[in-house]
């Protein structure tokens, strides 16, 4: 059984094979209805598929039929939840592809579902995964990986994709994967860099200072400016939606890109950080496997601390980037106008397109 790390504040969800278990956290008594639709628009989510006095539902939703979108209604009152869906798409060979919908903007609106997605690489998708992602009608892929990564781990084909934007920010996260073909080779290279004295002593601890500095550097790096600027223009101009942006693991380069998108769309900082931190939950088992491998390669605790800080997902990392933006530019709007040359008219049009009214009491 796989639990979704986060849906909405008042909605939790688990998938058990083809069964979906949905729970509403609400103090009001029922009866409740669960409604379903194929499109994330309120007027098109009209089919009642289950009823409950408690707000708990178990329904059969085969993965092959995704995407599906839901609302819950209290038939005895005017209570209606906001639209919700499975945030992490339940694929077999990609663990971190997820919908960015449902987050709260500072003006009370909510980010639409089904238009913006973030993820890890698409190189290991099997036939079932490809069919499911094809159902999401993804039209733009933004790939932050280096040419080396793309060469050795090419994404699988998705027939709906109209454009692929290669936007390598050439960060230290890209460099860590350079000149290695597989994960084992990368891990050995990282350990070798420690043992050869290539890593400054001040970084060899559990603080993650090198990661923090890398995130801060992305804020003003000219190469990152060009790469993320290309992505932001695709978002703002709505060239071909839905859009999926991804790197390899979906943590750092994609985490920074997601922060930019959400900041551009005026999403509350708590939801920006929440979106970033979901990767920590999603990659928990994967990181434990990495730790076990690191432990076989090195015995020195400070080396292990450094290596784990590199793969960890911490609030301090993404907050360092957000704080740097405020420090250097004063406001996100100034940042996007001055650094990425977007106009306020473009920013407002993007917000009006991607954000929608919701029910604050229903989230």
Tab-separated table of C-alpha atoms in Angstrom:
chain	number	residue	atom	x	y	z
A	1	UNK	CA	0.000	0.000	0.000
A	2	UNK	CA	1.429	3.356	-1.059
A	3	UNK	CA	0.419	6.506	0.794
A	4	UNK	CA	0.469	9.826	-1.012
A	5	UNK	CA	2.874	12.170	0.827
A	6	UNK	CA	0.482	15.113	0.501
A	7	UNK	CA	-2.743	15.904	-1.346
A	8	UNK	CA	-4.475	18.812	0.422
A	9	UNK	CA	-4.476	19.773	4.117
A	10	UNK	CA	-7.811	18.013	4.656
A	11	UNK	CA	-7.397	15.085	2.237
A	12	UNK	CA	-5.249	11.973	2.591
A	13	UNK	CA	-4.980	9.187	0.059
A	14	UNK	CA	-3.506	5.696	-0.253
A	15	UNK	CA	-3.327	3.364	-3.224
A	16	UNK	CA	-3.557	-0.401	-2.710
A	17	UNK	CA	-3.180	-1.908	-6.159
A	18	UNK	CA	-6.223	-0.705	-8.083
A	19	UNK	CA	-8.022	0.474	-4.932
A	20	UNK	CA	-7.885	4.090	-3.826
A	21	UNK	CA	-8.513	4.920	-0.170
A	22	UNK	CA	-9.497	8.555	0.377
A	23	UNK	CA	-10.048	10.165	3.764
A	24	UNK	CA	-11.537	13.578	4.467
A	25	UNK	CA	-10.461	15.231	7.702
A	26	UNK	CA	-13.503	17.243	8.690
A	27	UNK	CA	-15.356	17.786	11.953
A	28	UNK	CA	-18.769	18.054	10.297
A	29	UNK	CA	-21.081	15.075	10.065
A	30	UNK	CA	-22.008	13.547	6.696
A	31	UNK	CA	-23.447	12.326	4.490
A	32	UNK	CA	-20.626	12.847	1.985
A	33	UNK	CA	-20.358	12.089	-1.701
A	34	UNK	CA	-17.188	11.469	-3.699
A	35	UNK	CA	-17.436	12.832	-7.236
A	36	UNK	CA	-15.068	12.056	-10.113
A	37	UNK	CA	-14.164	13.556	-13.479
A	38	UNK	CA	-11.609	13.193	-16.258
A	39	UNK	CA	-10.806	16.912	-16.400
A	40	UNK	CA	-9.730	19.152	-13.471
A	41	UNK	CA	-12.660	21.535	-13.868
A	42	UNK	CA	-15.359	21.803	-11.217
A	43	UNK	CA	-18.268	21.725	-13.661
A	44	UNK	CA	-16.913	18.510	-15.197
A	45	UNK	CA	-16.514	16.628	-11.921
A	46	UNK	CA	-20.135	15.529	-11.598
A	47	UNK	CA	-20.255	11.736	-11.365
A	48	UNK	CA	-20.942	10.370	-7.864
A	49	UNK	CA	-18.929	7.178	-7.363
A	50	UNK	CA	-19.243	6.652	-3.599
A	51	UNK	CA	-21.108	7.847	-0.521
A	52	UNK	CA	-20.018	7.860	3.105
A	53	UNK	CA	-21.220	9.144	6.454
A	54	UNK	CA	-17.650	9.645	7.702
A	55	UNK	CA	-15.884	11.067	4.657
A	56	UNK	CA	-13.851	7.874	4.160
A	57	UNK	CA	-14.043	6.233	0.734
A	58	UNK	CA	-12.599	3.133	-0.904
A	59	UNK	CA	-13.046	3.018	-4.668
A	60	UNK	CA	-11.591	1.095	-7.578
A	61	UNK	CA	-9.518	3.389	-9.796
A	62	UNK	CA	-7.238	1.384	-12.121
A	63	UNK	CA	-3.908	3.073	-12.807
A	64	UNK	CA	-4.424	2.660	-16.540
A	65	UNK	CA	-7.474	4.957	-16.320
A	66	UNK	CA	-5.575	7.888	-14.811
A	67	UNK	CA	-5.726	10.824	-14.551
A	68	UNK	CA	-8.858	11.269	-12.468
A	69	UNK	CA	-9.916	14.323	-10.475
A	70	UNK	CA	-12.174	14.454	-7.432
A	71	UNK	CA	-14.214	16.590	-5.087
A	72	UNK	CA	-16.077	15.632	-1.909
A	73	UNK	CA	-19.458	17.173	-1.101
A	74	UNK	CA	-21.451	17.236	2.112
A	75	UNK	CA	-25.021	16.768	0.908
A	76	UNK	CA	-26.441	18.192	4.143
A	77	UNK	CA	-24.557	21.486	3.868
A	78	UNK	CA	-22.778	23.660	1.334
A	79	UNK	CA	-19.375	22.133	2.092
A	80	UNK	CA	-17.362	21.182	-0.993
A	81	UNK	CA	-13.659	20.406	-1.115
A	82	UNK	CA	-11.352	21.879	-3.673
A	83	UNK	CA	-10.419	19.694	-6.618
A	84	UNK	CA	-7.808	17.057	-5.806
A	85	UNK	CA	-6.025	14.140	-7.449
A	86	UNK	CA	-3.222	11.665	-6.892
A	87	UNK	CA	-0.243	13.981	-6.517
A	88	UNK	CA	2.501	11.417	-7.128
A	89	UNK	CA	1.625	9.540	-10.296
A	90	UNK	CA	1.723	5.814	-9.408
A	91	UNK	CA	4.334	4.598	-11.873
A	92	UNK	CA	6.526	1.521	-11.536
A	93	UNK	CA	9.874	2.867	-12.729
A	94	UNK	CA	9.772	6.557	-11.801
A	95	UNK	CA	9.015	7.464	-8.197
A	96	UNK	CA	8.943	11.261	-8.139
A	97	UNK	CA	6.721	12.418	-11.007
A	98	UNK	CA	3.979	14.516	-9.520
A	99	UNK	CA	1.287	17.096	-10.158
A	100	UNK	CA	2.040	20.552	-8.756
A	101	UNK	CA	-1.651	21.444	-8.416
A	102	UNK	CA	-3.620	22.406	-5.326
A	103	UNK	CA	-1.159	24.743	-3.612
A	104	UNK	CA	-2.391	28.011	-2.074
A	105	UNK	CA	-1.555	31.416	-3.517
A	106	UNK	CA	-1.205	34.481	-1.327
A	107	UNK	CA	-4.333	36.035	-2.876
A	108	UNK	CA	-6.573	33.110	-1.884
A	109	UNK	CA	-6.548	31.332	-5.224
A	110	UNK	CA	-5.175	27.834	-5.843
A	111	UNK	CA	-2.854	26.342	-8.426
A	112	UNK	CA	-4.735	24.348	-11.052
A	113	UNK	CA	-4.233	20.615	-11.280
A	114	UNK	CA	-3.155	18.899	-14.466
A	115	UNK	CA	-1.044	21.636	-16.083
A	116	UNK	CA	2.335	21.690	-14.302
A	117	UNK	CA	4.270	18.576	-13.327
A	118	UNK	CA	7.706	17.935	-11.839
A	119	UNK	CA	9.663	14.726	-11.789
A	120	UNK	CA	12.688	12.497	-11.981
A	121	UNK	CA	14.092	11.189	-15.261
A	122	UNK	CA	11.951	9.202	-17.682
A	123	UNK	CA	14.694	6.819	-18.776
A	124	UNK	CA	13.410	3.682	-17.057
A	125	UNK	CA	9.703	3.910	-17.823
A	126	UNK	CA	8.150	0.593	-18.781
A	127	UNK	CA	5.251	0.174	-21.216
A	128	UNK	CA	2.663	0.608	-18.466
A	129	UNK	CA	4.325	3.796	-17.215
A	130	UNK	CA	4.495	5.225	-20.725
A	131	UNK	CA	0.809	4.554	-21.304
A	132	UNK	CA	-0.165	6.216	-18.022
A	133	UNK	CA	1.944	9.318	-18.698
A	134	UNK	CA	0.562	9.479	-22.227
A	135	UNK	CA	-2.901	9.773	-20.658
A	136	UNK	CA	-1.740	13.002	-18.985
A	137	UNK	CA	-1.211	14.508	-22.454
A	138	UNK	CA	2.176	16.000	-21.556
A	139	UNK	CA	3.238	18.345	-24.358
A	140	UNK	CA	6.394	20.035	-23.064
A	141	UNK	CA	9.331	18.325	-21.366
A	142	UNK	CA	11.931	20.547	-19.698
A	143	UNK	CA	15.062	18.475	-19.066
A	144	UNK	CA	17.617	19.941	-16.645
A	145	UNK	CA	20.068	17.069	-17.025
A	146	UNK	CA	23.533	17.445	-18.494
A	147	UNK	CA	24.301	16.232	-22.038
A	148	UNK	CA	26.193	13.328	-20.437
A	149	UNK	CA	23.161	12.286	-18.396
A	150	UNK	CA	20.854	12.579	-21.387
A	151	UNK	CA	23.214	10.532	-23.543
A	152	UNK	CA	23.547	7.607	-21.145
A	153	UNK	CA	20.003	7.719	-19.758
A	154	UNK	CA	17.741	8.941	-22.589
A	155	UNK	CA	14.123	9.572	-21.744
A	156	UNK	CA	11.549	7.122	-23.028
A	157	UNK	CA	9.283	8.272	-25.845
A	158	UNK	CA	5.927	9.869	-25.057
A	159	UNK	CA	3.770	10.406	-28.176
A	160	UNK	CA	1.998	13.493	-26.836
A	161	UNK	CA	5.188	15.537	-26.382
A	162	UNK	CA	5.487	18.425	-28.842
A	163	UNK	CA	8.669	20.056	-27.573
A	164	UNK	CA	11.669	19.122	-25.441
A	165	UNK	CA	13.660	21.950	-23.860
A	166	UNK	CA	17.146	20.964	-22.726
A	167	UNK	CA	17.901	23.413	-19.922
A	168	UNK	CA	21.017	22.214	-18.093
A	169	UNK	CA	21.891	24.887	-15.477
A	170	UNK	CA	25.409	23.393	-15.214
A	171	UNK	CA	25.234	23.392	-11.435
A	172	UNK	CA	27.334	21.315	-9.061
A	173	UNK	CA	24.465	18.815	-9.146
A	174	UNK	CA	25.131	18.303	-12.862
A	175	UNK	CA	28.866	18.103	-12.264
A	176	UNK	CA	28.432	15.310	-9.709
A	177	UNK	CA	27.085	13.094	-12.473
A	178	UNK	CA	29.696	14.001	-15.085
A	179	UNK	CA	31.831	11.282	-16.679
A	180	UNK	CA	30.048	8.400	-14.952
A	181	UNK	CA	27.612	6.003	-16.539
A	182	UNK	CA	25.840	4.521	-13.519
A	183	UNK	CA	25.021	5.218	-9.884
A	184	UNK	CA	27.794	2.943	-8.612
A	185	UNK	CA	30.336	4.874	-10.642
A	186	UNK	CA	29.011	8.184	-9.350
A	187	UNK	CA	29.179	7.039	-5.734
A	188	UNK	CA	32.740	5.812	-6.180
A	189	UNK	CA	33.695	9.113	-7.792
A	190	UNK	CA	32.236	11.082	-4.876
A	191	UNK	CA	34.139	8.978	-2.351
A	192	UNK	CA	37.320	9.290	-4.392
A	193	UNK	CA	36.988	13.079	-4.431
A	194	UNK	CA	36.867	13.033	-0.629
A	195	UNK	CA	39.823	10.708	-0.239
A	196	UNK	CA	41.892	12.709	-2.743
A	197	UNK	CA	41.329	15.937	-0.839
A	198	UNK	CA	39.315	17.546	-3.658
A	199	UNK	CA	36.522	18.611	-1.290
A	200	UNK	CA	37.342	21.606	0.952
A	201	UNK	CA	37.567	20.603	4.607
A	202	UNK	CA	34.875	23.100	5.628
A	203	UNK	CA	32.274	21.069	3.711
A	204	UNK	CA	33.099	17.661	5.173
A	205	UNK	CA	30.408	17.554	7.862
A	206	UNK	CA	26.654	17.133	8.136
A	207	UNK	CA	25.685	20.799	7.667
A	208	UNK	CA	25.273	20.675	3.897
A	209	UNK	CA	26.978	24.042	3.406
A	210	UNK	CA	28.085	23.121	-0.111
A	211	UNK	CA	24.491	22.316	-1.082
A	212	UNK	CA	23.252	25.589	0.409
A	213	UNK	CA	25.898	27.514	-1.529
A	214	UNK	CA	24.936	25.679	-4.728
A	215	UNK	CA	21.297	26.693	-4.299
A	216	UNK	CA	22.312	30.290	-3.617
A	217	UNK	CA	24.556	30.274	-6.696
A	218	UNK	CA	21.652	29.168	-8.892
A	219	UNK	CA	19.828	32.396	-7.997
A	220	UNK	CA	22.307	34.533	-9.968
A	221	UNK	CA	24.370	32.135	-12.110
A	222	UNK	CA	24.380	33.377	-15.744
A	223	UNK	CA	24.080	29.829	-17.099
A	224	UNK	CA	21.237	29.004	-14.699
A	225	UNK	CA	19.641	32.323	-15.653
A	226	UNK	CA	19.574	31.229	-19.284
A	227	UNK	CA	18.389	27.681	-18.527
A	228	UNK	CA	15.688	28.513	-15.997
A	229	UNK	CA	14.749	31.594	-17.999
A	230	UNK	CA	13.931	29.370	-20.948
A	231	UNK	CA	11.763	27.193	-18.713
A	232	UNK	CA	9.985	30.211	-17.187
A	233	UNK	CA	9.231	31.653	-20.611
A	234	UNK	CA	7.611	28.356	-21.593
A	235	UNK	CA	5.506	28.521	-18.420
A	236	UNK	CA	4.571	32.183	-18.839
A	237	UNK	CA	3.798	31.927	-22.540
A	238	UNK	CA	1.886	28.664	-22.058
A	239	UNK	CA	3.545	27.381	-25.241
A	240	UNK	CA	2.453	23.753	-24.976
A	241	UNK	CA	0.754	22.489	-21.842
A	242	UNK	CA	0.780	20.367	-19.765
A	243	UNK	CA	4.472	20.839	-18.949
A	244	UNK	CA	6.742	18.449	-17.047
A	245	UNK	CA	10.134	19.647	-15.828
A	246	UNK	CA	12.642	17.173	-14.451
A	247	UNK	CA	16.271	16.355	-13.754
A	248	UNK	CA	17.534	12.938	-12.719
A	249	UNK	CA	16.189	12.404	-9.206
A	250	UNK	CA	13.775	15.338	-9.125
A	251	UNK	CA	15.363	16.955	-6.060
A	252	UNK	CA	17.855	19.773	-6.643
A	253	UNK	CA	17.663	21.124	-10.179
A	254	UNK	CA	13.950	20.357	-10.364
A	255	UNK	CA	13.427	21.535	-6.786
A	256	UNK	CA	14.944	24.901	-7.660
A	257	UNK	CA	12.883	25.112	-10.855
A	258	UNK	CA	9.694	24.276	-8.959
A	259	UNK	CA	10.487	26.973	-6.410
A	260	UNK	CA	10.816	29.489	-9.257
A	261	UNK	CA	7.494	28.463	-10.803
A	262	UNK	CA	5.627	28.575	-7.498
A	263	UNK	CA	7.228	31.880	-6.511
A	264	UNK	CA	6.301	33.312	-9.909
A	265	UNK	CA	2.696	32.219	-9.365
A	266	UNK	CA	2.542	33.851	-5.917
A	267	UNK	CA	2.213	30.565	-4.010
A	268	UNK	CA	2.613	30.818	-0.244
A	269	UNK	CA	6.129	30.079	0.953
A	270	UNK	CA	4.911	27.312	3.263
A	271	UNK	CA	3.533	25.450	0.231
A	272	UNK	CA	6.702	26.113	-1.782
A	273	UNK	CA	8.743	24.527	0.995
A	274	UNK	CA	6.191	21.722	1.390
A	275	UNK	CA	6.406	20.899	-2.314
A	276	UNK	CA	10.193	20.750	-2.081
A	277	UNK	CA	10.173	18.591	1.053
A	278	UNK	CA	7.883	15.945	-0.453
A	279	UNK	CA	10.978	14.571	-2.173
A	280	UNK	CA	12.394	13.666	1.249
A	281	UNK	CA	9.403	11.420	1.909
A	282	UNK	CA	9.325	9.986	-1.596
A	283	UNK	CA	13.043	9.185	-1.698
A	284	UNK	CA	13.355	7.828	1.857
A	285	UNK	CA	13.872	4.199	0.827
A	286	UNK	CA	16.140	5.175	-2.070
A	287	UNK	CA	18.325	7.283	0.200
A	288	UNK	CA	18.630	4.438	2.704
A	289	UNK	CA	19.965	2.227	-0.085
A	290	UNK	CA	22.451	4.949	-0.972
A	291	UNK	CA	23.511	5.255	2.654
A	292	UNK	CA	24.137	1.512	2.850
A	293	UNK	CA	26.274	1.738	-0.281
A	294	UNK	CA	28.213	4.731	1.046
A	295	UNK	CA	28.799	2.852	4.287
A	296	UNK	CA	30.477	0.054	2.343
A	297	UNK	CA	32.730	2.519	0.555
A	298	UNK	CA	33.799	4.711	3.490
A	299	UNK	CA	34.098	4.310	7.247
A	300	UNK	CA	34.917	7.860	8.281
A	301	UNK	CA	31.852	9.462	9.888
A	302	UNK	CA	32.534	12.954	8.539
A	303	UNK	CA	32.669	11.525	5.004
A	304	UNK	CA	29.347	9.760	5.513
A	305	UNK	CA	27.839	12.949	6.934
A	306	UNK	CA	28.980	14.893	3.877
A	307	UNK	CA	27.648	12.302	1.433
A	308	UNK	CA	24.273	12.072	3.162
A	309	UNK	CA	23.950	15.867	3.252
A	310	UNK	CA	24.437	15.808	-0.524
A	311	UNK	CA	21.473	13.499	-1.126
A	312	UNK	CA	19.231	14.769	1.673
A	313	UNK	CA	16.263	17.094	1.141
A	314	UNK	CA	16.275	19.882	3.734
A	315	UNK	CA	14.223	23.002	4.257
A	316	UNK	CA	17.453	24.935	4.747
A	317	UNK	CA	18.449	24.235	1.142
A	318	UNK	CA	15.423	25.701	-0.614
A	319	UNK	CA	14.985	28.458	1.971
A	320	UNK	CA	18.563	29.569	1.288
A	321	UNK	CA	17.623	30.201	-2.341
A	322	UNK	CA	14.387	31.995	-1.440
A	323	UNK	CA	16.167	34.157	1.130
A	324	UNK	CA	18.887	35.016	-1.398
A	325	UNK	CA	16.241	36.241	-3.839
A	326	UNK	CA	14.747	38.543	-1.194
A	327	UNK	CA	18.208	39.680	-0.091
A	328	UNK	CA	19.371	40.639	-3.584
A	329	UNK	CA	16.143	41.743	-5.243
A	330	UNK	CA	13.746	42.721	-2.458
A	331	UNK	CA	10.726	40.920	-3.923
A	332	UNK	CA	10.129	37.927	-6.202
A	333	UNK	CA	8.511	40.264	-8.730
A	334	UNK	CA	11.702	42.334	-8.908
A	335	UNK	CA	13.701	39.146	-9.355
A	336	UNK	CA	11.638	37.885	-12.273
A	337	UNK	CA	11.586	41.288	-13.949
A	338	UNK	CA	15.238	42.199	-13.452
A	339	UNK	CA	16.922	38.800	-13.678
A	340	UNK	CA	14.682	36.940	-16.131
A	341	UNK	CA	13.376	39.990	-18.038
A	342	UNK	CA	9.730	39.052	-17.581
A	343	UNK	CA	7.228	41.887	-17.508
A	344	UNK	CA	4.699	42.391	-14.740
A	345	UNK	CA	1.982	41.997	-17.368
A	346	UNK	CA	3.363	38.558	-18.276
A	347	UNK	CA	3.566	37.582	-14.614
A	348	UNK	CA	-0.023	38.660	-13.918
A	349	UNK	CA	-1.323	36.870	-17.017
A	350	UNK	CA	0.434	33.700	-15.886
A	351	UNK	CA	-1.105	34.000	-12.433
A	352	UNK	CA	-4.562	34.504	-13.890
A	353	UNK	CA	-4.150	31.449	-16.107
A	354	UNK	CA	-2.628	28.990	-13.625
A	355	UNK	CA	-4.560	30.043	-10.524
A	356	UNK	CA	-8.248	29.505	-9.889
A	357	UNK	CA	-10.743	30.325	-7.203
A	358	UNK	CA	-11.389	27.622	-4.682
A	359	UNK	CA	-13.193	27.037	-1.445
A	360	UNK	CA	-10.898	28.094	1.413
A	361	UNK	CA	-13.069	26.124	3.847
A	362	UNK	CA	-12.940	23.108	1.555
A	363	UNK	CA	-9.199	22.683	1.375
